[in-house]
mmCIF file of C-alpha atoms in Angstrom:
data_model
loop_
_atom_site.group_PDB
_atom_site.id
_atom_site.type_symbol
_atom_site.label_atom_id
_atom_site.label_comp_id
_atom_site.label_asym_id
_atom_site.label_seq_id
_atom_site.Cartn_x
_atom_site.Cartn_y
_atom_site.Cartn_z
ATOM 1 C CA VAL I 1 130.337 -29.692 138.118
ATOM 2 C CA GLU I 2 128.246 -30.112 134.984
ATOM 3 C CA ARG I 3 126.753 -33.478 136.024
ATOM 4 C CA SER I 4 125.916 -32.217 139.495
ATOM 5 C CA LEU I 5 123.924 -29.291 138.065
ATOM 6 C CA ARG I 6 121.422 -31.725 136.565
ATOM 7 C CA VAL I 7 120.174 -32.756 140.008
ATOM 8 C CA LEU I 8 120.004 -29.354 141.692
ATOM 9 C CA ASP I 9 116.676 -27.946 142.812
ATOM 10 C CA GLY I 10 118.177 -24.466 142.947
ATOM 11 C CA ALA I 11 121.367 -22.513 143.482
ATOM 12 C CA VAL I 12 122.644 -19.344 145.083
ATOM 13 C CA GLY I 13 125.054 -17.297 143.019
ATOM 14 C CA VAL I 14 127.399 -15.510 145.406
ATOM 15 C CA PHE I 15 128.973 -12.394 143.930
ATOM 16 C CA CYS I 16 131.597 -10.116 145.429
ATOM 17 C CA ALA I 17 130.372 -6.539 145.914
ATOM 18 C CA VAL I 18 133.905 -5.367 145.103
ATOM 19 C CA GLY I 19 134.875 -7.687 142.222
ATOM 20 C CA GLY I 20 131.437 -8.151 140.665
ATOM 21 C CA VAL I 21 130.722 -11.072 138.351
ATOM 22 C CA GLN I 22 133.914 -13.097 137.895
ATOM 23 C CA PRO I 23 134.673 -15.320 134.847
ATOM 24 C CA GLN I 24 134.267 -18.557 136.838
ATOM 25 C CA SER I 25 130.829 -17.343 137.979
ATOM 26 C CA GLU I 26 129.870 -16.767 134.352
ATOM 27 C CA THR I 27 130.856 -20.331 133.470
ATOM 28 C CA VAL I 28 128.798 -21.887 136.263
ATOM 29 C CA TRP I 29 125.882 -19.544 135.507
ATOM 30 C CA ARG I 30 125.827 -20.649 131.854
ATOM 31 C CA GLN I 31 125.769 -24.301 132.935
ATOM 32 C CA ALA I 32 122.894 -23.541 135.306
ATOM 33 C CA ASP I 33 121.097 -21.869 132.380
ATOM 34 C CA ARG I 34 121.588 -24.998 130.292
ATOM 35 C CA TYR I 35 119.980 -27.210 132.956
ATOM 36 C CA HIS I 36 117.293 -24.676 133.924
ATOM 37 C CA VAL I 37 118.416 -24.434 137.549
ATOM 38 C CA PRO I 38 116.483 -21.729 139.454
ATOM 39 C CA ARG I 39 118.806 -19.215 141.119
ATOM 40 C CA LEU I 40 119.050 -16.489 143.723
ATOM 41 C CA ALA I 41 121.883 -13.969 143.809
ATOM 42 C CA PHE I 42 123.667 -12.844 146.969
ATOM 43 C CA VAL I 43 125.919 -9.798 146.729
ATOM 44 C CA ASN I 44 128.489 -10.573 149.410
ATOM 45 C CA LYS I 45 131.203 -8.499 151.083
ATOM 46 C CA MET I 46 129.072 -5.374 151.284
ATOM 47 C CA ASP I 47 131.249 -4.256 154.195
ATOM 48 C CA ARG I 48 134.511 -4.248 152.202
ATOM 49 C CA MET I 49 136.173 -1.129 150.864
ATOM 50 C CA GLY I 50 135.119 -0.582 147.262
ATOM 51 C CA ALA I 51 131.775 -2.401 147.596
ATOM 52 C CA ASP I 52 129.334 -1.311 144.888
ATOM 53 C CA PHE I 53 125.945 -3.011 145.020
ATOM 54 C CA GLU I 54 124.470 -1.252 141.965
ATOM 55 C CA SER I 55 127.482 -2.111 139.797
ATOM 56 C CA CYS I 56 127.340 -5.771 140.795
ATOM 57 C CA VAL I 57 123.606 -5.963 140.013
ATOM 58 C CA GLY I 58 124.319 -4.292 136.670
ATOM 59 C CA GLU I 59 126.909 -6.965 135.876
ATOM 60 C CA ILE I 60 124.411 -9.708 136.749
ATOM 61 C CA ARG I 61 122.110 -8.127 134.160
ATOM 62 C CA THR I 62 124.707 -7.510 131.431
ATOM 63 C CA LYS I 63 127.281 -10.294 131.845
ATOM 64 C CA LEU I 64 124.898 -13.078 132.833
ATOM 65 C CA HIS I 65 121.906 -11.877 130.791
ATOM 66 C CA ALA I 66 119.728 -12.442 133.843
ATOM 67 C CA ASN I 67 116.707 -10.513 135.099
ATOM 68 C CA PRO I 68 117.809 -9.397 138.577
ATOM 69 C CA VAL I 69 114.997 -8.331 140.895
ATOM 70 C CA LEU I 70 115.987 -6.622 144.125
ATOM 71 C CA LEU I 71 114.514 -8.039 147.320
ATOM 72 C CA GLN I 72 116.854 -5.921 149.435
ATOM 73 C CA LEU I 73 118.794 -2.694 149.329
ATOM 74 C CA PRO I 74 121.961 -2.174 151.365
ATOM 75 C CA ILE I 75 122.016 0.439 154.090
ATOM 76 C CA GLY I 76 125.393 1.946 153.305
ATOM 77 C CA GLN I 77 128.335 0.302 151.567
ATOM 78 C CA ALA I 78 131.898 -0.558 152.572
ATOM 79 C CA GLU I 79 132.713 0.844 156.021
ATOM 80 C CA THR I 80 129.218 2.393 156.278
ATOM 81 C CA PHE I 81 127.360 -0.895 155.624
ATOM 82 C CA ALA I 82 124.876 -1.098 158.495
ATOM 83 C CA GLY I 83 122.220 -3.547 157.318
ATOM 84 C CA VAL I 84 119.578 -3.993 154.641
ATOM 85 C CA VAL I 85 116.168 -2.725 153.642
ATOM 86 C CA ASP I 86 113.793 -5.656 153.137
ATOM 87 C CA LEU I 87 111.712 -4.545 150.145
ATOM 88 C CA LEU I 88 109.046 -7.214 150.651
ATOM 89 C CA GLU I 89 108.162 -6.008 154.145
ATOM 90 C CA MET I 90 109.489 -2.425 153.756
ATOM 91 C CA ARG I 91 111.502 -2.646 156.942
ATOM 92 C CA ALA I 92 115.137 -2.104 157.786
ATOM 93 C CA LEU I 93 117.283 -4.781 159.426
ATOM 94 C CA SER I 94 120.583 -4.403 161.246
ATOM 95 C CA TYR I 95 122.795 -7.125 162.646
ATOM 96 C CA ASP I 96 124.339 -7.175 166.105
ATOM 97 C CA GLU I 97 128.148 -7.412 165.927
ATOM 98 C CA GLY I 98 128.331 -8.906 169.438
ATOM 99 C CA SER I 99 126.197 -11.918 168.511
ATOM 100 C CA GLU I 100 128.029 -12.324 165.192
ATOM 101 C CA GLY I 101 124.937 -11.227 163.293
ATOM 102 C CA ARG I 102 122.576 -13.761 164.867
ATOM 103 C CA GLU I 103 120.542 -11.042 166.585
ATOM 104 C CA VAL I 104 118.649 -9.015 164.011
ATOM 105 C CA ARG I 105 117.128 -5.673 164.901
ATOM 106 C CA GLU I 106 114.146 -4.455 162.896
ATOM 107 C CA PHE I 107 113.508 -0.730 162.506
ATOM 108 C CA GLU I 108 111.911 1.819 160.204
ATOM 109 C CA VAL I 109 113.539 2.439 156.834
ATOM 110 C CA PRO I 110 115.974 5.358 157.273
ATOM 111 C CA ALA I 111 114.599 8.682 155.993
ATOM 112 C CA GLU I 112 117.372 9.069 153.407
ATOM 113 C CA LEU I 113 116.422 5.694 151.851
ATOM 114 C CA LYS I 114 112.605 5.901 151.972
ATOM 115 C CA GLU I 115 112.200 7.321 148.473
ATOM 116 C CA ILE I 116 114.787 4.957 146.953
ATOM 117 C CA ALA I 117 113.240 1.977 148.764
ATOM 118 C CA ALA I 118 109.717 2.928 147.632
ATOM 119 C CA ALA I 119 110.901 3.139 144.007
ATOM 120 C CA ALA I 120 112.743 -0.198 144.320
ATOM 121 C CA ARG I 121 109.651 -1.856 145.818
ATOM 122 C CA ALA I 122 107.486 -0.486 143.001
ATOM 123 C CA GLU I 123 109.961 -1.947 140.498
ATOM 124 C CA LEU I 124 109.889 -5.268 142.394
ATOM 125 C CA CYS I 125 106.085 -5.370 142.149
ATOM 126 C CA GLU I 126 106.180 -4.488 138.457
ATOM 127 C CA LYS I 127 108.834 -7.085 137.528
ATOM 128 C CA VAL I 128 107.093 -9.825 139.494
ATOM 129 C CA ALA I 129 103.752 -8.976 137.862
ATOM 130 C CA GLU I 130 105.403 -9.110 134.429
ATOM 131 C CA ALA I 131 106.753 -12.571 135.251
ATOM 132 C CA ASP I 132 103.524 -13.988 136.708
ATOM 133 C CA GLU I 133 100.261 -13.635 134.761
ATOM 134 C CA ALA I 134 98.219 -14.611 137.823
ATOM 135 C CA ILE I 135 99.584 -11.565 139.646
ATOM 136 C CA MET I 136 99.298 -9.148 136.704
ATOM 137 C CA GLU I 137 95.572 -8.634 137.180
ATOM 138 C CA ALA I 138 95.985 -7.908 140.900
ATOM 139 C CA TYR I 139 98.885 -5.577 140.067
ATOM 140 C CA LEU I 140 96.794 -3.601 137.553
ATOM 141 C CA GLU I 141 94.107 -3.082 140.213
ATOM 142 C CA GLN I 142 96.535 -2.319 143.058
ATOM 143 C CA PRO I 143 100.224 -1.826 142.083
ATOM 144 C CA ASP I 144 101.444 -2.079 145.692
ATOM 145 C CA LEU I 145 101.250 -5.861 146.162
ATOM 146 C CA SER I 146 101.299 -7.379 149.638
ATOM 147 C CA ALA I 147 104.410 -9.121 150.930
ATOM 148 C CA GLU I 148 102.508 -12.416 151.034
ATOM 149 C CA THR I 149 101.403 -12.081 147.410
ATOM 150 C CA LEU I 150 104.929 -11.131 146.346
ATOM 151 C CA ARG I 151 106.540 -14.093 148.139
ATOM 152 C CA GLY I 152 104.440 -16.638 146.271
ATOM 153 C CA ALA I 153 104.851 -14.853 142.955
ATOM 154 C CA VAL I 154 108.627 -14.485 143.405
ATOM 155 C CA ARG I 155 108.903 -18.201 144.140
ATOM 156 C CA ARG I 156 106.939 -19.142 141.015
ATOM 157 C CA ALA I 157 108.912 -16.723 138.825
ATOM 158 C CA VAL I 158 112.254 -18.037 140.132
ATOM 159 C CA ILE I 159 111.266 -21.656 139.516
ATOM 160 C CA ALA I 160 110.153 -20.676 136.003
ATOM 161 C CA GLY I 161 113.543 -19.010 135.431
ATOM 162 C CA LYS I 162 112.005 -15.603 134.745
ATOM 163 C CA ILE I 163 113.703 -13.631 137.528
ATOM 164 C CA VAL I 164 116.751 -13.789 139.797
ATOM 165 C CA PRO I 165 116.053 -12.328 143.253
ATOM 166 C CA VAL I 166 118.977 -10.308 144.623
ATOM 167 C CA LEU I 167 119.862 -10.083 148.306
ATOM 168 C CA CYS I 168 122.968 -8.651 149.934
ATOM 169 C CA GLY I 169 125.111 -8.759 153.038
ATOM 170 C CA SER I 170 128.380 -9.924 154.499
ATOM 171 C CA SER I 171 128.660 -13.666 155.034
ATOM 172 C CA LEU I 172 131.840 -13.364 157.136
ATOM 173 C CA LYS I 173 129.949 -11.300 159.713
ATOM 174 C CA ASN I 174 126.687 -13.237 159.208
ATOM 175 C CA LYS I 175 124.878 -10.120 157.981
ATOM 176 C CA GLY I 176 122.000 -10.876 155.633
ATOM 177 C CA VAL I 177 122.652 -14.606 155.575
ATOM 178 C CA GLN I 178 119.548 -15.592 157.555
ATOM 179 C CA GLN I 179 117.272 -13.653 155.199
ATOM 180 C CA LEU I 180 118.984 -15.366 152.252
ATOM 181 C CA LEU I 181 118.350 -18.791 153.776
ATOM 182 C CA ASP I 182 114.721 -17.892 154.556
#
């Protein structure tokens, strides 16, 4: 594993929403740190009983000493998991069970999540601006950065190893996987 990390352009850390950061994940993460491999984090199994997105993100911060930056929020957890809120575009996405998640439906952020999503997006803008000096000036003038501006800044900050974007879903049911790949 160690030799193969030297040639990676990037990696996706997949973490269980129920089990959090496991010891083997810590080992691979430390090796990726050593070789400066840019990473994304995907909190998987959001539809399983006991799923806890916030706890898993907290473990990424504390156990891996990473700087997780949310790009998505889950809509529900465990049996109520219904999709994600895309914080870049401030839109909600749900996944059609009949098409095995291939058909994605876009809709307005649910009322009960609007305030939480707005706060999470503000934190996203702030953390990205802190990680990218070119964006800081724009952020100080207008704290609500555009999705296009954020995308470029997130990419630069990930490559520089300053942030770890966090997405979520359920890979078994193909929920959230397409956004992760994009």
